[in-house]
Coordinates of C-alpha atoms and ligand atoms in Angstrom, one line a residue:
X1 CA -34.2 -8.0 20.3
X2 CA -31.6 -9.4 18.1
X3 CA -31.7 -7.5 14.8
X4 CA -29.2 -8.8 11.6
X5 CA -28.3 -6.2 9.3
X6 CA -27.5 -6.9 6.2
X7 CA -25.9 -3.8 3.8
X8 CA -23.3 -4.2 1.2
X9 CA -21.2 -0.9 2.1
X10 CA -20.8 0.4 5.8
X11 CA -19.6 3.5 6.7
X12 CA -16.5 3.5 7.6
X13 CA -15.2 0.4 6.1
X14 CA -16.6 0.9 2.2
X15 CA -18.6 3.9 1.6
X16 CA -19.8 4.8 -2.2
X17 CA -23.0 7.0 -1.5
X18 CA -25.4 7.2 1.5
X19 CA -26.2 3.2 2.5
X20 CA -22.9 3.5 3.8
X21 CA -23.4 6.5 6.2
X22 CA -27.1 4.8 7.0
X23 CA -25.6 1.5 7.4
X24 CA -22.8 2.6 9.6
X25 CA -24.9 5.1 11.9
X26 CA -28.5 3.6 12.2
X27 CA -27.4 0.4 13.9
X28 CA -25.4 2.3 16.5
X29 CA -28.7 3.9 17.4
X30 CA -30.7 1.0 17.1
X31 CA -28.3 -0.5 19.8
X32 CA -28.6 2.7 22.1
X33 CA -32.6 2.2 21.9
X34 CA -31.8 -1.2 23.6
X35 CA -31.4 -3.7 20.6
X36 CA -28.6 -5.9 19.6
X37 CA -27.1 -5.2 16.3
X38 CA -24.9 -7.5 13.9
X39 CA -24.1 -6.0 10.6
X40 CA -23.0 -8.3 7.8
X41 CA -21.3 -7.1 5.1
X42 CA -18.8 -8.3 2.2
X43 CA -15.3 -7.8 3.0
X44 CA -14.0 -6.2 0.4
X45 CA -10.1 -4.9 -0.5
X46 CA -10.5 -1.7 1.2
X47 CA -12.1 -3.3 4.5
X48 CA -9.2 -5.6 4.6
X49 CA -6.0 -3.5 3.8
X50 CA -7.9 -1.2 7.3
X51 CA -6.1 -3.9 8.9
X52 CA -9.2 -3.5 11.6
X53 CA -8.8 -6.5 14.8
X54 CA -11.2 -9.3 13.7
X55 CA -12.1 -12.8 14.9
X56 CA -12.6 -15.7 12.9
X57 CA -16.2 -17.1 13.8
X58 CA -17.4 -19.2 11.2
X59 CA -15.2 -21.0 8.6
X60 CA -17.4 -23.3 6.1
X61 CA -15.4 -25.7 3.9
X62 CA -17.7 -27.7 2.5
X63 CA -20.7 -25.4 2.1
X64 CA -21.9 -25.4 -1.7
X65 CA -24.1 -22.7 -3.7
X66 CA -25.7 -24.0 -7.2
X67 CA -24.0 -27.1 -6.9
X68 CA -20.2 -25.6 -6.5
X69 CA -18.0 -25.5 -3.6
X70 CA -18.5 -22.0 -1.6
X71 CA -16.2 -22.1 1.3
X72 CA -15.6 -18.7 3.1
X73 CA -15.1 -17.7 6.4
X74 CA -17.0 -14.8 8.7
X75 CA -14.4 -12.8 10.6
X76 CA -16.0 -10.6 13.2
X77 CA -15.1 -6.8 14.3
X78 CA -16.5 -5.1 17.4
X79 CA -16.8 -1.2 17.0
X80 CA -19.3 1.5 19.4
X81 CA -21.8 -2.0 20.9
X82 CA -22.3 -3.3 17.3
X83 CA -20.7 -6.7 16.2
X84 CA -19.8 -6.7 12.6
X85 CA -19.4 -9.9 10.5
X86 CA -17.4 -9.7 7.7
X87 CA -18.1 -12.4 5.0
X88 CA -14.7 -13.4 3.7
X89 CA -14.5 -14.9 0.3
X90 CA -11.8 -13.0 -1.6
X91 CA -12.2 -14.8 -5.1
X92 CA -15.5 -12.4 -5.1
X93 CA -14.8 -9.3 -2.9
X94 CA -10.6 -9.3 -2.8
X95 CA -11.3 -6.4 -5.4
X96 CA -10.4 -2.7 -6.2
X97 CA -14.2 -1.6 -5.7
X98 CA -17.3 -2.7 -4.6
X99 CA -19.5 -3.2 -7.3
X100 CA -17.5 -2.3 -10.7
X101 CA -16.1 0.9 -12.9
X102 CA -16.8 4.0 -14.5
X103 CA -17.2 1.0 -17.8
X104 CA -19.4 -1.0 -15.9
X105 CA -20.7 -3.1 -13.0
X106 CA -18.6 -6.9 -12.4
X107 CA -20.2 -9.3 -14.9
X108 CA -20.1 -11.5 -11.6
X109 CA -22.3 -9.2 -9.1
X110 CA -25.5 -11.6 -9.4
X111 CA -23.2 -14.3 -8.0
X112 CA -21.4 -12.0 -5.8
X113 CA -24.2 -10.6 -3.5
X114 CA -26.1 -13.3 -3.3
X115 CA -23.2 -15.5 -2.4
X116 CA -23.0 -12.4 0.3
X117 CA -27.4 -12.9 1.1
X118 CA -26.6 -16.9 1.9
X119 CA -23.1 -16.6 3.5
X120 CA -24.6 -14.1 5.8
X121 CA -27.9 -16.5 6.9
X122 CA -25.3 -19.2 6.9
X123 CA -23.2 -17.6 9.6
X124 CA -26.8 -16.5 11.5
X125 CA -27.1 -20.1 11.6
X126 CA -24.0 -21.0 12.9
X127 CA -24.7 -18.4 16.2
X128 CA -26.6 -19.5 19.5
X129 CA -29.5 -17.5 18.9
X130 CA -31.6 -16.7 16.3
X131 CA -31.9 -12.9 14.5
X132 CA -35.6 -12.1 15.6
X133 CA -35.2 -9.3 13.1
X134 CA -33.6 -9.5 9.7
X135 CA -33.0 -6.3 8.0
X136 CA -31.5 -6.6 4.5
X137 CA -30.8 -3.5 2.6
X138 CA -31.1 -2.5 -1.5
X139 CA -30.7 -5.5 -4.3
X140 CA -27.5 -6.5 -2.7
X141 CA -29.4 -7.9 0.4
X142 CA -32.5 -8.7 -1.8
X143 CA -31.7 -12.4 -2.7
X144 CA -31.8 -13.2 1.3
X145 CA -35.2 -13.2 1.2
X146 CA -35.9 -15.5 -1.4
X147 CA -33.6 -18.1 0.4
X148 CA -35.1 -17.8 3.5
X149 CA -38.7 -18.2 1.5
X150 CA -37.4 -20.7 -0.6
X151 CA -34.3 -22.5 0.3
X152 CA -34.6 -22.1 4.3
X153 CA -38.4 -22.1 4.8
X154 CA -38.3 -25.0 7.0
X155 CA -35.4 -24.6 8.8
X156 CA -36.9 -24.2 12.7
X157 CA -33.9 -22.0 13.4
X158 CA -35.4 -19.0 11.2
X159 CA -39.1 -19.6 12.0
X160 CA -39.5 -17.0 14.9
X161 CA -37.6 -14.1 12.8
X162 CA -39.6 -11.4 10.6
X163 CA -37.9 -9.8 7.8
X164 CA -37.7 -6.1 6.4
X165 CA -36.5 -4.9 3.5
X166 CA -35.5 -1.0 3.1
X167 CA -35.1 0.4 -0.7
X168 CA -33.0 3.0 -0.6
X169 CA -33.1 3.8 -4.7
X170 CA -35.3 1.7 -6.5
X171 CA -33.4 2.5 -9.8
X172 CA -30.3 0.2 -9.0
X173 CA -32.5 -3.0 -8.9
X174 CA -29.8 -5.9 -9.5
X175 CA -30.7 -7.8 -13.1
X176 CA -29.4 -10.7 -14.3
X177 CA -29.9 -13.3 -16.7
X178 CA -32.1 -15.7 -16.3
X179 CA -29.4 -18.6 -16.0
X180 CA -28.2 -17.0 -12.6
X181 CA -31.2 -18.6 -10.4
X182 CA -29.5 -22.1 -11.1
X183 CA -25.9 -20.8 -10.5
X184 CA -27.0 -18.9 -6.9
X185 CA -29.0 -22.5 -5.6
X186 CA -32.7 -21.4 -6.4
X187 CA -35.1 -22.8 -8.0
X188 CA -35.9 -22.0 -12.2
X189 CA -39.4 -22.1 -11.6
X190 CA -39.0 -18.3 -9.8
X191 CA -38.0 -17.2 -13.2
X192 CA -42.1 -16.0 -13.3
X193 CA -44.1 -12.7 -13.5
X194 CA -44.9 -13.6 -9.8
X195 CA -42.1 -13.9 -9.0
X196 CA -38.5 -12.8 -9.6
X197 CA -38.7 -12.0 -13.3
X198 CA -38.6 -8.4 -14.7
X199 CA -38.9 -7.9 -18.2
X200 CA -36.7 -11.1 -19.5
X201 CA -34.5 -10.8 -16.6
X202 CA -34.4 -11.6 -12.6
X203 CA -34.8 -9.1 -10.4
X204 CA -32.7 -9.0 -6.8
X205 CA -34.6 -5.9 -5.6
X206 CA -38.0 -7.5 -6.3
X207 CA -36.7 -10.5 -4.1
X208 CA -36.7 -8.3 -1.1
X209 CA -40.1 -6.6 -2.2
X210 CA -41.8 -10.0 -2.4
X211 CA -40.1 -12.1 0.2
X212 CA -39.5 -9.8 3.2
X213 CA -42.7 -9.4 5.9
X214 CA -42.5 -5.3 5.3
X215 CA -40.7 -3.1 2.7
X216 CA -39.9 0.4 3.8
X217 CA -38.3 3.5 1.6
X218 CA -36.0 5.8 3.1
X219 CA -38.8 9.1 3.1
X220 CA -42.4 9.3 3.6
X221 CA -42.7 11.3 0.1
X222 CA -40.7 8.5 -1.6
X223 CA -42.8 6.0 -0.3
X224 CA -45.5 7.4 -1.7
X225 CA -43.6 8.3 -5.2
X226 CA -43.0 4.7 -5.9
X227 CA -46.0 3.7 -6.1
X228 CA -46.3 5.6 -8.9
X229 CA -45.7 5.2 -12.8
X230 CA -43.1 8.3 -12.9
X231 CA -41.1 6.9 -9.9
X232 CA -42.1 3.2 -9.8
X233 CA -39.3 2.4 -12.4
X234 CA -41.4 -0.5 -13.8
X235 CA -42.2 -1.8 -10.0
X236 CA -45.1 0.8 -9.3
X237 CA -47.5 -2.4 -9.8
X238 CA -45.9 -4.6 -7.2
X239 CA -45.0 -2.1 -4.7
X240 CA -48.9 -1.1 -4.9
X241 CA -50.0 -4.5 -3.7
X242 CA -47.7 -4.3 -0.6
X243 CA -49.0 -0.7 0.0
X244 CA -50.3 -1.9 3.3
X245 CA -46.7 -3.6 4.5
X246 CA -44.9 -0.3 2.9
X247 CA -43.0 2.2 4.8
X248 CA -41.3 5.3 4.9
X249 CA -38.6 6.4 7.5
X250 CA -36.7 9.5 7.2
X251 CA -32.8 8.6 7.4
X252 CA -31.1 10.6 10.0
X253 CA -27.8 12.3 10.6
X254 CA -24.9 11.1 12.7
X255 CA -24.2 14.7 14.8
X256 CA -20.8 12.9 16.1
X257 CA -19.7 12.6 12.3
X258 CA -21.2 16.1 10.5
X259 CA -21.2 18.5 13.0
X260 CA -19.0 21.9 12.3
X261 CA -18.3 22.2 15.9
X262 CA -16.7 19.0 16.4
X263 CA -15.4 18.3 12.6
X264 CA -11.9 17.5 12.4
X265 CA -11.6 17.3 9.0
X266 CA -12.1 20.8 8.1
X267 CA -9.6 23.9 8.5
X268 CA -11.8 25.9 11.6
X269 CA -14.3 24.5 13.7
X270 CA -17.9 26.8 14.0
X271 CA -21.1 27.2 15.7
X272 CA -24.5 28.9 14.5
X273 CA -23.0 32.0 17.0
X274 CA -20.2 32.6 15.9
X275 CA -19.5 31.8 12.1
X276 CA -15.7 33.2 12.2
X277 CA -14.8 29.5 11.7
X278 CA -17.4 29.0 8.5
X279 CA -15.4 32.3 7.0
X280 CA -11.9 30.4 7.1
X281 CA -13.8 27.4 5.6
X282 CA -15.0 29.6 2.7
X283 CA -11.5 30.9 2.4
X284 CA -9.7 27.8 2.3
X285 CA -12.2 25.9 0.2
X286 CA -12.1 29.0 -2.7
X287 CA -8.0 28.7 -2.0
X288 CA -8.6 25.1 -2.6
X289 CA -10.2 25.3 -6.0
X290 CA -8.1 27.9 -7.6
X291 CA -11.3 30.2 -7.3
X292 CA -10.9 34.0 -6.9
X293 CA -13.0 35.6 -3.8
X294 CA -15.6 38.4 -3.8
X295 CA -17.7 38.8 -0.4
X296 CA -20.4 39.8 -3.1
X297 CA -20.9 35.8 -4.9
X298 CA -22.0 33.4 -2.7
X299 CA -20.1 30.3 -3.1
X300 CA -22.5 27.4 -4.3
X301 CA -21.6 24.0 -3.3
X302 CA -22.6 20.6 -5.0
X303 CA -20.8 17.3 -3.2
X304 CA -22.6 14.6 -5.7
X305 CA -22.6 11.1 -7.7
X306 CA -22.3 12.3 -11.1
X307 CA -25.3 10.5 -12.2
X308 CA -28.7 11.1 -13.9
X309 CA -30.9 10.2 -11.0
X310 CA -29.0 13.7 -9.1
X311 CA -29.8 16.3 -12.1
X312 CA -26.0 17.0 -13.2
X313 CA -28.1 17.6 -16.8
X314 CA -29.9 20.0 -15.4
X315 CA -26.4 22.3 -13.8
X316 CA -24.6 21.3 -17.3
X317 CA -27.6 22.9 -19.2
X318 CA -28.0 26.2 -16.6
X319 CA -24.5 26.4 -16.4
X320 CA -23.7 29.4 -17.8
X321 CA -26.6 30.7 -16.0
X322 CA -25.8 30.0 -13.1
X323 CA -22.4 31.5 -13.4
X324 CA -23.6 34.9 -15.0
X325 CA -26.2 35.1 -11.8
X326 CA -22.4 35.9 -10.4
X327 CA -21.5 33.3 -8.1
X328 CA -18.7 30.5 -7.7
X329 CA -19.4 26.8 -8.2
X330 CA -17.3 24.2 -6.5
X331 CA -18.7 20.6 -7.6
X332 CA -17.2 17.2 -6.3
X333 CA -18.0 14.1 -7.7
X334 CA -17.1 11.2 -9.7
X335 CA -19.5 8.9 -12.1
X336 CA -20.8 9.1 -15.7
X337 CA -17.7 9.7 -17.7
X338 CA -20.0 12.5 -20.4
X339 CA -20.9 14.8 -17.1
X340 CA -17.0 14.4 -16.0
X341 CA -15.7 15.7 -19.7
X342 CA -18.4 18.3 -19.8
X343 CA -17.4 19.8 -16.8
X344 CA -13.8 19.4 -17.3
X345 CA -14.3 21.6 -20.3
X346 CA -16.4 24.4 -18.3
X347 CA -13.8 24.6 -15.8
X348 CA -11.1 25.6 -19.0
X349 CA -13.8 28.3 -20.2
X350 CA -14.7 29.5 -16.6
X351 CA -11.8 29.0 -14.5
X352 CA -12.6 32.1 -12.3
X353 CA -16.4 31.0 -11.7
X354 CA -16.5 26.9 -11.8
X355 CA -14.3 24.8 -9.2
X356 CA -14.0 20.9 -10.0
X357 CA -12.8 17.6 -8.3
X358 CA -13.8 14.6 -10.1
X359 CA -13.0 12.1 -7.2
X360 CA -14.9 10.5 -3.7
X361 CA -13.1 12.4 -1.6
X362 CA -14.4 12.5 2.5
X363 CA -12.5 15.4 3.1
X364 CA -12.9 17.5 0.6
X365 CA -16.7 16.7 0.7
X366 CA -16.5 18.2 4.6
X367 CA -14.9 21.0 3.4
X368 CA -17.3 22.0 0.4
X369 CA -20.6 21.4 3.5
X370 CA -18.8 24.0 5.5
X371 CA -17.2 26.5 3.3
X372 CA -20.2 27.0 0.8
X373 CA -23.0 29.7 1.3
X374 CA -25.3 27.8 -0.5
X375 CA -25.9 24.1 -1.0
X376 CA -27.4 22.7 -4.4
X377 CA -29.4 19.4 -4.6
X378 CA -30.9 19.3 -7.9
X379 CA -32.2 15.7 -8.1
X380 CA -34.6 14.3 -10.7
X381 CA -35.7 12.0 -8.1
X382 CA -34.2 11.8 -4.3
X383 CA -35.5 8.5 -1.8
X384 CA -34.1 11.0 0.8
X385 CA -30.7 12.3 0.2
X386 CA -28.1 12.8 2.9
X387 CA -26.4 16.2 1.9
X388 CA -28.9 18.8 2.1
X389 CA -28.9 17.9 5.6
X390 CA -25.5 17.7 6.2
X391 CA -25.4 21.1 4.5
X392 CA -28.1 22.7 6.6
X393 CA -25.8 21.3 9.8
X394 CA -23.1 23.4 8.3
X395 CA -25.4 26.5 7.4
X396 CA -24.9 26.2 3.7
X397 CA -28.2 26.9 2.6
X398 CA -30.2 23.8 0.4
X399 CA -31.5 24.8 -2.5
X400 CA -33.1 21.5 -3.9
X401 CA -35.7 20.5 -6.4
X402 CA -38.9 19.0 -4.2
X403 CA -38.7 15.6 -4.8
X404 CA -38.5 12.6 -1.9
X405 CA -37.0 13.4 0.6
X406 CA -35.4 16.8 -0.1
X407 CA -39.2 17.6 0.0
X408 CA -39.6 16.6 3.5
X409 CA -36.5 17.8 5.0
X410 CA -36.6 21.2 3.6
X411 CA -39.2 23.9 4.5
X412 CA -39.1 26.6 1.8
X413 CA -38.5 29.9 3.2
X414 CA -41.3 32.3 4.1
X415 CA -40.1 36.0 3.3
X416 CA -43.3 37.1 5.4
X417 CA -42.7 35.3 8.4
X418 CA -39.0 34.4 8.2
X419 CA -39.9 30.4 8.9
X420 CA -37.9 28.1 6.3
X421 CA -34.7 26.7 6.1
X422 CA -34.3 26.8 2.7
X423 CA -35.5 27.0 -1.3
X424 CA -37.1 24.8 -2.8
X425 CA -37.9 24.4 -6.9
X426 CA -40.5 21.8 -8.7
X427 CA -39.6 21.8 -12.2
X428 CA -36.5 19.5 -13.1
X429 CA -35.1 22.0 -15.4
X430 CA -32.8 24.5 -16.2
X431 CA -35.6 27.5 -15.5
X432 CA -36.4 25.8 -12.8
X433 CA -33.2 26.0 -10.8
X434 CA -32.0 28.8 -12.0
X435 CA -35.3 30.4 -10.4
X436 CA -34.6 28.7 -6.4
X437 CA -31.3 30.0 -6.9
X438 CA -32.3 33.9 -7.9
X439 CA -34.4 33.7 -4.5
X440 CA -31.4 32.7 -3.1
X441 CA -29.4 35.0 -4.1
X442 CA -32.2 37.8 -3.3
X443 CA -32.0 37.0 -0.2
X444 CA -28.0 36.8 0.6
X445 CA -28.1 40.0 -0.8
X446 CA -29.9 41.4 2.7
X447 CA -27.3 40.2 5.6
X448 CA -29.6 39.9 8.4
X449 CA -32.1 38.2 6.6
X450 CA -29.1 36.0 5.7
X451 CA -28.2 35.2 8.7
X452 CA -31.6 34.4 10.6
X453 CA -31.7 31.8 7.5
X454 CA -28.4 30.0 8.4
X455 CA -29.6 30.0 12.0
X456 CA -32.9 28.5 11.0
X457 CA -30.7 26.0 8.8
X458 CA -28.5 25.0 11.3
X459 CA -31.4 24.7 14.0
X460 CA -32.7 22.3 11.5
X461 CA -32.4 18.6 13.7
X462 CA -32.6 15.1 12.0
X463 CA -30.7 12.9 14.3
X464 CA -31.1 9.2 14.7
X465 CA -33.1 9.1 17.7
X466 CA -36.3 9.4 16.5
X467 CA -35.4 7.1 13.6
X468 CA -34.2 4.5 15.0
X469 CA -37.5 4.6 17.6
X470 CA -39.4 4.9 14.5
X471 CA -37.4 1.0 13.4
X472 CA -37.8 -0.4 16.3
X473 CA -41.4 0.1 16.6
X474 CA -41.6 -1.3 13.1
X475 CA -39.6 -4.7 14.1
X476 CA -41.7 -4.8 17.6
X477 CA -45.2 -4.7 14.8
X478 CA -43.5 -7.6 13.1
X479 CA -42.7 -9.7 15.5
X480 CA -46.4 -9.8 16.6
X481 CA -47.6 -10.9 13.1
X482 CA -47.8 -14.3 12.2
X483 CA -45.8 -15.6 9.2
X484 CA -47.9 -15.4 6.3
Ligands
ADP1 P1 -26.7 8.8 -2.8 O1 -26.6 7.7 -1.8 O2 -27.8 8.7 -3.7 O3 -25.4 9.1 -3.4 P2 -27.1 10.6 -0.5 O4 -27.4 12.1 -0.4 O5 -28.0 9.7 0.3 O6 -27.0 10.2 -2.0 O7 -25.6 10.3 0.1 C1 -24.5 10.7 -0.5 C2 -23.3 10.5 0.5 O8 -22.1 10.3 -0.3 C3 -23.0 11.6 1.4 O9 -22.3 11.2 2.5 C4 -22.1 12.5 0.5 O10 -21.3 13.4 1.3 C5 -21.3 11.4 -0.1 N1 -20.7 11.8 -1.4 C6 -21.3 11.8 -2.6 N2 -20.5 12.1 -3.6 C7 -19.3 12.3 -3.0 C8 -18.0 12.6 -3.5 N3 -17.7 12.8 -4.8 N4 -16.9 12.6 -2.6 C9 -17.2 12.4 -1.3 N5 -18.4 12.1 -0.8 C10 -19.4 12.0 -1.6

């Protein structure tokens, strides 16, 4: 089975949240379960200066979008049985970042990724064999689909493939201005309620929700919250009538990438027997942050976007809650400027209790999932979220609001029976998580029952493998069903 894959940011060539990690682990997997993966992705500054071996496969002069010359070349990289095709163009991707600044996204970015959506089918096209599987991820992918409904329908090279479409945040949904459907080579009349408008604007994500043959979301509870007004973000409606073509796979973990036994990017290496290692990771990780120890105050860990969507209001607001609880904070993260100053200023009034780094930073992230006691994940909504499961691998304990995914991966603990890796809290407020973290904190106070938690924590398993079976059961379903 030939599966294309199309995601704007691939772990490791351009990361900037967890499409990258899925993106640059799921395909791998996919490929182990016997398929044969290429991943298409811009290539951007960051891929380039990686100076990674690649091939040039595809070089197209003369090929126009919207009526202007688009020439760009695919350049292909080979890395763990996955091809990956880089789509060359730097007048659009030869750029400092992926998608814009802490001011604001690129004023280009409808042109960009859909430039990226039709380079990619272009280069498909350029291959011996068809992609029986195309696999386009979040609004960056989305305007494939409409090409292939629209622009491509009857091209005989694309007429065996099926096409899904995986939302992994269906807040970031890729509007533009109306004028954009001439300049990307598609036709005005889509500029519809039925079809890609969204309240006075078009809509890349609804592309993929319309145009592919199944959608799928990234958690079984998120699947289910999108349907609904509070999650739907406007899209509820639409997702509703594809309720029978809608999905929801639980991401995975990649074990050979977060796994504190193997992880070379943090000061000692641990196991769930012996957690000598997990000690020097606490003590280097408070060294780190300027942070006084005391065995007594758990260290609480938050490795996070600074954006609404993952509850930062929320930590601002229980702040100094949380601190007079008496524990140490270490946040890293980088995003909304206001969250950045407000905790710049909390780390000048608590400089003892609140540790900061406002970057992306891959190491320092490791570093924060093994040396903290307890992990926080206090999301207003989560489609699944990546780091409470990375933290349980590193027995720092979630405690997460029960939303999406963080819902299904964590299993609140039972005091009567032990069972549990975790806490979990419902309300998205200040009361609210300052309650999971008291039972927390209740419960580090009693070492043994500590312990048997980090051991349930780390037992915790989300690898790939069943994931990926999980995909490639879905593709087999499509490729039975007729085009519709
Ligand atoms: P999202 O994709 O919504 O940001 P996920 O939990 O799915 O959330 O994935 C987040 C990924 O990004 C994880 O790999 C996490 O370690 C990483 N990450 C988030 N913020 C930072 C940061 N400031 N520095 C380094 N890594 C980060």
């Amino acid at each position: 089975m030939n599966v294309a894959f199309l995601a704007s940011e691939v772990f490791p060539y351009a990361k900037t949240g967890g499409l990258a990690d899925v993106a640059g682990a799921l395909p791998r997997f996919l490929a182990r379960a016997g398929a044969s993966v290429r991943i298409y992705m811009p290539f951007y500054r960051e891929v380039r200066e990686k100076g990674l071996p690649v091939r040039r496969m595809f070089g197209s002069e003369g090929f126009e979008l919207g009526g202007r010359p688009a020439p760009f070349s695919a350049l292909e990289h080979q890395a763990d049985g996955v091809d990956v095709m880089f789509i060359d163009r730097p007048d659009l991707f030869d750029r400092a970042h992926l998608y814009g600044t802490p001011d604001g996204d690129d004023p280009d970015n409808g042109e960009r990724f859909a430039f990226f959506a039709r380079a990619s089918l272009e280069t498909m096209r350029s291959l011996d064999a068809p992609p029986d599987i195309i696999h386009g991820h979040d609004w960056q992918a989305g305007m494939a689909f409409a090409y292939l409904r629209f622009a491509l329908s009857g091209d005989a090279f694309f007429a065996g493939t099926r096409s899904l479409f995986t939302i992994h945040n269906l807040a970031y949904q890729g509007l533009f201005d109306k004028g954009i459907l001439g300049r990307i080579g598609l036709p005005g009349s889509l500029f519809a309620a039925d079809g890609l408008e969204f309240y006075g604007r078009v809509s890349y994500l609804k592309a993929g929700i319309l145009y592919a043959d199944a959608v799928s979301t990234v958690s079984p509870t998120y699947s289910r919250e999108i349907q609904t007004p509070e999650f739907g973000f406007g899209l509820d409606g639409l997702l509703r009538t594809r309720s029978s073509d809608l999905y929801g796979i639980l991401n995975g973990v990649d074990y050979l990438e977060w796994n504190p036994v193997t992880d070379r990017l943090i000061p000692a290496r641990f196991g769930p027997r012996d957690l000598s290692g997990k000690r020097a990771c606490r003590a280097e990780l408070l060294r780190e942050f300027g942070l006084p120890d005391s065995p007594g105050a758990p260290v609480v860990g938050l490795v996070t976007r600074l954006a609404g969507q993952k509850g930062l209001d929320i930590v601002c607001e229980a702040l100094e809650g949380i601190l007079a609880l008496g524990v140490r904070i270490v946040i890293l993260g980088a995003g909304e400027r206001a969250v950045e100053e407000f905790l710049r200023e909390a780390r000048s009034r608590h400089p003892d209790g609140l540790g900061l780094k406002i970057a992306f930073d891959e190491r320092t992230a490791h570093l924060i999932y093994a040396g903290s006691d307890i992990f926080l994940v206090p999301s207003r909504y989560e489609p699944c979220g990546l780091t409470q499961m990375y933290a349980l691998k590193y027995g720092a304990v979630p405690v997460v609001r029960a939303t999406g995914g963080l819902d299904d991966t964590i299993v609140d603990l039972d005091p009567a029976t032990g069972k549990g890796n975790g806490f979990k809290f419902s309300a998205p407020t200040a009361a609210g998580l300052l309650g999971g973290l008291r039972r927390a904190m209740e419960v580090y106070g009693r070492k043994d029952a500590w312990r048997a938690l980090i051991r349930n924590a780390m037992a915790s398993d989300f690898s790939w493998n069943r994931s990926a079976a999980s995909y490639i059961d879905l593709y087999r379903k499509l490729l039975k069903t007729p085009h519709p």
